[in-house]
XYZ file of C-alpha atoms in Angstrom:
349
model
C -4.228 7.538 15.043
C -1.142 5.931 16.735
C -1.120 2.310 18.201
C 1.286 -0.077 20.095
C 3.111 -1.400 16.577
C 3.656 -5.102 17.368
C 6.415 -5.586 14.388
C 9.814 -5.985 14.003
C 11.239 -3.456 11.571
C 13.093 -4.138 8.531
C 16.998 -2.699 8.842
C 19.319 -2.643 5.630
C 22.613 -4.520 5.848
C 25.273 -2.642 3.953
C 27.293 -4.347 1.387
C 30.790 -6.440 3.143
C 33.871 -4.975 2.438
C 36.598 -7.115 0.298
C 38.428 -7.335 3.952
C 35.654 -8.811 5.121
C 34.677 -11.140 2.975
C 38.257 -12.431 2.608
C 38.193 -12.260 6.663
C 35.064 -15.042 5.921
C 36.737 -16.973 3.152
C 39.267 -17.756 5.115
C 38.051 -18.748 7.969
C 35.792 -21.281 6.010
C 32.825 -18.833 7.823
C 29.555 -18.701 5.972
C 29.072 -15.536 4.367
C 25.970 -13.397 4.786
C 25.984 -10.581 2.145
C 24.775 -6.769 2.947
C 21.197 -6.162 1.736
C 21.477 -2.378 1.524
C 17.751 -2.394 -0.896
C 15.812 -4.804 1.467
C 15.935 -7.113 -1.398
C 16.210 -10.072 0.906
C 14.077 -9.250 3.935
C 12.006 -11.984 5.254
C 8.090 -10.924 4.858
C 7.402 -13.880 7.234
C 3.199 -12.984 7.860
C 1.104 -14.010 5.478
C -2.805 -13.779 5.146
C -5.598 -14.026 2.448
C -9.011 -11.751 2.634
C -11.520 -11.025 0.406
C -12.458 -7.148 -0.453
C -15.310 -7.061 -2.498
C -15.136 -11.254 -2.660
C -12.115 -11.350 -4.432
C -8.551 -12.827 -2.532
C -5.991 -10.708 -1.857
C -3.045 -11.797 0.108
C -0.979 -9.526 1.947
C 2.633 -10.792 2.892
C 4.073 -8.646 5.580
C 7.087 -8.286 8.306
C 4.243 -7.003 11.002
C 1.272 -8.096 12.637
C -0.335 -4.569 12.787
C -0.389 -4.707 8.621
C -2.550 -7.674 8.718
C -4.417 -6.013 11.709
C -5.101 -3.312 9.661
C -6.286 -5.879 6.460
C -8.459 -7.266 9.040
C -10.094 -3.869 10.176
C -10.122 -3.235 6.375
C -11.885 -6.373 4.808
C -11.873 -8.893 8.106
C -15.826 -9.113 7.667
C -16.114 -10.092 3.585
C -16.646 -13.523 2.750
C -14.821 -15.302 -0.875
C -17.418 -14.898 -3.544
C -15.231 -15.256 -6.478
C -12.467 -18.300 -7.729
C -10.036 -15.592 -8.900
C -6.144 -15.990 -8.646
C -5.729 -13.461 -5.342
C -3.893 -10.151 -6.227
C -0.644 -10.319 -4.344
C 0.581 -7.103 -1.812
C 3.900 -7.097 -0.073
C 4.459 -4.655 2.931
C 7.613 -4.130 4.282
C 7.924 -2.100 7.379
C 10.688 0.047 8.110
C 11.442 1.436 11.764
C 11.178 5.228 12.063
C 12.184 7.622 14.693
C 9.336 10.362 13.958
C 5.448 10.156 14.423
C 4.857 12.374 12.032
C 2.124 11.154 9.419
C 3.575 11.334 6.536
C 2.553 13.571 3.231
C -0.289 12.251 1.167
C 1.105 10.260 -1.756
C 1.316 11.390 -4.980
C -0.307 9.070 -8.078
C 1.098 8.224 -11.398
C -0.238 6.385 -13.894
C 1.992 4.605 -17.129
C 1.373 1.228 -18.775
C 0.800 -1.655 -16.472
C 2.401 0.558 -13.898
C 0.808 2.836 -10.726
C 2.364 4.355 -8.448
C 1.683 6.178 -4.692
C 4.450 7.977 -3.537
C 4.328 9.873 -0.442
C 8.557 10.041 0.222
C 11.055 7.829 -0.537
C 10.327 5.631 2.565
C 6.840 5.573 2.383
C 5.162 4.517 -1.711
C 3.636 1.443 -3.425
C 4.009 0.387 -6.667
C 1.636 -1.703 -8.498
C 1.926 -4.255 -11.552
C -1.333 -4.249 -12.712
C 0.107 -6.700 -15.240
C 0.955 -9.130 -12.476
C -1.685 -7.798 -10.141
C 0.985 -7.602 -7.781
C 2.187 -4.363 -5.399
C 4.954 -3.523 -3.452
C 4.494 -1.702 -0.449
C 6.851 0.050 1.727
C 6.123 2.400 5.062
C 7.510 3.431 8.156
C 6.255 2.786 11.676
C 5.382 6.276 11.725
C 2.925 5.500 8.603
C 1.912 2.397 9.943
C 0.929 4.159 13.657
C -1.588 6.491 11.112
C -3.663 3.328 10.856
C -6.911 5.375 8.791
C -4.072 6.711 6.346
C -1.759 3.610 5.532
C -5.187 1.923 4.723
C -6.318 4.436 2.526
C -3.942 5.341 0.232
C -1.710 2.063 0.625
C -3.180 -1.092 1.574
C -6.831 -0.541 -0.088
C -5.811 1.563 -2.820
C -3.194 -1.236 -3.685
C -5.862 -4.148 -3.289
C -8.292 -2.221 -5.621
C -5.916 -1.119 -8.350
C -5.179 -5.471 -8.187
C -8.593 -5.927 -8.567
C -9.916 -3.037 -11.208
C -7.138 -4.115 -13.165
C -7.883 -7.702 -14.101
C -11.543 -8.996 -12.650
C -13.584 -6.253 -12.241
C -14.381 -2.189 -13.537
C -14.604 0.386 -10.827
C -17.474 2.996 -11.725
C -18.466 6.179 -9.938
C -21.794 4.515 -9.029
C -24.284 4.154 -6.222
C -25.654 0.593 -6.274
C -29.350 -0.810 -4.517
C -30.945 -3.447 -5.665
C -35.628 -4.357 -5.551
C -37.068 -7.126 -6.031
C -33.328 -8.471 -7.527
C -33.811 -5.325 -10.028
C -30.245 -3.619 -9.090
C -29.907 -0.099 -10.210
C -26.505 1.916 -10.648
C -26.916 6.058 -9.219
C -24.121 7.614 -11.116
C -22.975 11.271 -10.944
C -20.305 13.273 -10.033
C -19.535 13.820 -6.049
C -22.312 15.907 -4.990
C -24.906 14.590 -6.991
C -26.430 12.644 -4.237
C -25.383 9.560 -4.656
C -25.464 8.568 -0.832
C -28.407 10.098 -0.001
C -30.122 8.655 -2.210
C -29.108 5.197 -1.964
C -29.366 5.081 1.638
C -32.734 6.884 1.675
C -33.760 3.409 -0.946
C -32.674 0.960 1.630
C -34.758 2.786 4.536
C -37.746 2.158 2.199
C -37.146 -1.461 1.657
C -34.543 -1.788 -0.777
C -31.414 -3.632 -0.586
C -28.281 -1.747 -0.054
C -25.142 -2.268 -2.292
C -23.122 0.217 -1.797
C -22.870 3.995 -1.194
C -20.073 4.898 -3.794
C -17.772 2.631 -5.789
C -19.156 0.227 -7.817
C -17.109 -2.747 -9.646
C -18.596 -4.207 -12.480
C -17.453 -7.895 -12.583
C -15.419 -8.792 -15.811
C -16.841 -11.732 -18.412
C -20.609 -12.097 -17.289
C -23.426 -11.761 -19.158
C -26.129 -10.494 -16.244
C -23.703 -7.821 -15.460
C -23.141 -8.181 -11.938
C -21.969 -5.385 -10.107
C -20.213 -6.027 -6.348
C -19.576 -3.264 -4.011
C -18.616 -2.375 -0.197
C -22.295 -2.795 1.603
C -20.618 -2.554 4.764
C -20.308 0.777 5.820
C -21.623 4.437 4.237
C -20.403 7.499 4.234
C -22.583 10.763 4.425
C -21.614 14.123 4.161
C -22.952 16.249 7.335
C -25.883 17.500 5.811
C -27.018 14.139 5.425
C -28.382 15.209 9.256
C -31.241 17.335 7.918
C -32.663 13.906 6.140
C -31.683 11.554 8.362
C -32.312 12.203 12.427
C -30.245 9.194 13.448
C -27.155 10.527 11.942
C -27.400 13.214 14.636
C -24.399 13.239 16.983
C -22.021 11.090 14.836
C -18.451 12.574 14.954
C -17.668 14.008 11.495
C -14.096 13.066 10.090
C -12.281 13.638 7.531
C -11.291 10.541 5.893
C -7.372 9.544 6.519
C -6.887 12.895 7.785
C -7.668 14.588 4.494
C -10.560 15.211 2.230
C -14.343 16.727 2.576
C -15.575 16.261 6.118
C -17.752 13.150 6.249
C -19.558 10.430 8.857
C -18.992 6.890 8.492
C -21.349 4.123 9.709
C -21.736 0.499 9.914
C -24.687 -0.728 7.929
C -24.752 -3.301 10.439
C -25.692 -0.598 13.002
C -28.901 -0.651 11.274
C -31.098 -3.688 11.866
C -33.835 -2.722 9.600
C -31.329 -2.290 6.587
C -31.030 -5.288 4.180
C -27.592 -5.332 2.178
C -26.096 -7.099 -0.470
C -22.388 -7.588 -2.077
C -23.656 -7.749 -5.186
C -26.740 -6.973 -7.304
C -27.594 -7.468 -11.074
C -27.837 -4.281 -12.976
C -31.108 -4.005 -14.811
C -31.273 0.103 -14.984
C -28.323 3.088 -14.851
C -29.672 6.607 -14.067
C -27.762 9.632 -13.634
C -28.730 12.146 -10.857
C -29.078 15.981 -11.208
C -30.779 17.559 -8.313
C -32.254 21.661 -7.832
C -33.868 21.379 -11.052
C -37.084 23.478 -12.342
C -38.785 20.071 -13.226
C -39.004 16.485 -11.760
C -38.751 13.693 -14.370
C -36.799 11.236 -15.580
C -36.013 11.508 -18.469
C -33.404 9.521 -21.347
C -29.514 10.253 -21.217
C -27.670 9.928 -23.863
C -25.464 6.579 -23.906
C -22.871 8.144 -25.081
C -22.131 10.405 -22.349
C -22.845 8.151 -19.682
C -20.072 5.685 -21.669
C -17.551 8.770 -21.994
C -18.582 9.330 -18.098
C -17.565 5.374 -17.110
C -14.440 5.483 -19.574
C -12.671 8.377 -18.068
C -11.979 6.915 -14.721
C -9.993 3.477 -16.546
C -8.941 4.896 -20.015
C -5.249 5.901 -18.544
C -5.246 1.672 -17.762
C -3.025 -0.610 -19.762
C -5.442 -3.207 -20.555
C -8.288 -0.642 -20.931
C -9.835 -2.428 -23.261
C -11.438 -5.436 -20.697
C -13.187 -2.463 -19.071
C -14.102 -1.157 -22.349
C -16.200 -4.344 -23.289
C -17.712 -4.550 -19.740
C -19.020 -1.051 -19.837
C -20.255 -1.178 -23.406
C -22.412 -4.603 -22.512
C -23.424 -2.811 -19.450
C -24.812 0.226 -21.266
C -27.002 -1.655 -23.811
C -29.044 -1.318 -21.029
C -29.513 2.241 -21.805
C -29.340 5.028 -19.598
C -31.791 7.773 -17.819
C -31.579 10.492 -16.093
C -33.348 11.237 -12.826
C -33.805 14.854 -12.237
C -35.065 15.910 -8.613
C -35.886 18.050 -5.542
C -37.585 16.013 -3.396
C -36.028 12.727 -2.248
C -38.883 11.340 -1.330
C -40.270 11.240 -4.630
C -37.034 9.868 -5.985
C -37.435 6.797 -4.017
C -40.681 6.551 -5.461
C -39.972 7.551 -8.865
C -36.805 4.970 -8.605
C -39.666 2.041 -7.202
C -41.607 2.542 -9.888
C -38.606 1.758 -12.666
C -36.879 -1.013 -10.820
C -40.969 -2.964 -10.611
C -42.214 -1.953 -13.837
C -39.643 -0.414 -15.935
C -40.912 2.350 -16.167
């Protein structure tokens, strides 16, 4: 994706020679050092939004970064009084087009880090829940990829790091029962959650999941904006027919994106109360749903934040999450998931 970049590029300034700072001192001229690591670069732009309800404000040398925050999380509204995680993005002029390679993550301490080359990378304090962003116009003009594995991935790591837990979760919510699908990619996590909210229930979110830090109903927020379906998703769901598939930033499985506010008949939600946490496994012999053992579904939730300094605030929110339990919905037919799934969320059973 390329765009007219409306920005003014970042240069370095390499450091004065003793000639010419002498030339300055005696001429009584006011001296205006060489910046030769951006250290100094004015980041002028500055705007707050609200991914997930939480602020985030982005700081910037170019209006198509906060362009691209807008496109990004322009439509979410404040839900939570949290100190806003802080991302800097400094732009950098470039001669190519070229999309640069997909970033590389590493994880130590309080530290994360995407690095794609060494113009292009972020690097987050989760301490601080502040990130430092730098790209090239020729990232920047790849609008899909600098918000995927820069600008969002930034904002999140912020946010998973100090107010909320990401899990690998489907979220819908009936009657203000909200229920957390959880399963590996595959298991039908979309499907299934969408196929709830065209039956009546409310739609969360599709995928990620963020169980909010220090509450006792253990509220969950998540994107209820959009979904994402694999291409498949056709054979269950005729209006999906003719979407262009994608592949997300340029990389990944092949997928279709829509706006859940496409859908009139859809009701959504940003966040839902978790009352039940069932695990999918479809093609099976038998449909039931049966008990899973806690245990695995904590290991299942730990893995994902374990490599997090500060682990342990996500440790205490998913062990008060799972004294709810958790089950185990094994199915075939979706149809009779949705019902299966009605009958838990009303009567708990």
């Amino acid at each position: 994706m390329s765009s007219s970049l409306q920005t003014l590029p970042a240069r370095s300034r390499d450091l004065l020679t003793t000639e010419e700072l002498k030339y300055a001192w005696l001429k009584e001229q006011p001296v205006e050092f060489g910046d030769p690591t951006l250290a100094r670069i004015s980041l002028p732009l500055r705007e707050t939004y609200y991914p997930l309800g939480f602020p985030v404000t982005v700081s910037t040398n170019s209006t198509e970064v906060l362009d691209a925050a807008s496109e990004s999380w322009g439509s979410f509204q404040k839900i939570f009084p949290t100190g806003p995680v802080q991302l800097t993005v400094g732009v950098t002029g470039s001669e190519s087009h070229v999309c640069p390679p997909i970033p590389v993550c590493r994880v130590r301490d309080h530290l994360t880090t995407n690095i794609a080359d060494g113009e292009n990378f972020a690097i987050s304090d989760r301490s601080l829940g502040y990130s430092l962003i730098w790209i090239t116009t020729a990232a920047l003009s790849h609008r899909d990829y600098f918000r995927y594995f820069f600008l969002e991935s930034s904002a999140m790591c912020g946010i998973a790091s100090r107010y909320a837990t990401g899990i690998h979760a489907a979220c819908v919510s009936l009657d203000g029962s909200g229920v957390l699908l959880c399963g590996d990619s595959g298991a039908g996590k979309t499907t299934l959650s969408y196929a709830c909210a065209r039956a009546g229930w409310t739609f969360v979110t599709d995928d990620g999941s963020y169980l909010v830090h220090d509450r006792e109903d253990r509220l969950v927020a998540g994107n209820c904006k959009q979904v994402r379906f694999r291409p498949a998703a056709t054979e269950l769901f005729p209006e999906l027919r003719g979407r262009r598939v994608m592949e997300r930033a340029g990389i990944g499985k092949p997928s279709m994106e829509m706006d859940t506010g496409e859908i009139s008949r859809i009701a959504t939600s940003s966040t839902a109360t978790i009352k039940h946490i069932v695990f999918l496994k479809r093609n099976v012999p038998k449909q039931e749903l049966a008990v899973f053992p806690t245990a695995v579904a904590r290991l299942c939730m730990m893995q994902r934040v374990q490599c997090m300094a500060g682990a342990e605030l996500s440790q205490a929110a998913i062990d008060h999450l799972l004294r709810l339990g958790a089950l185990e919905l094994r199915y075939n037919d979706i149809d009779w998931a949705v019902e299966r799934l009605e009958l838990l969320a009303q009567k708990g059973i």
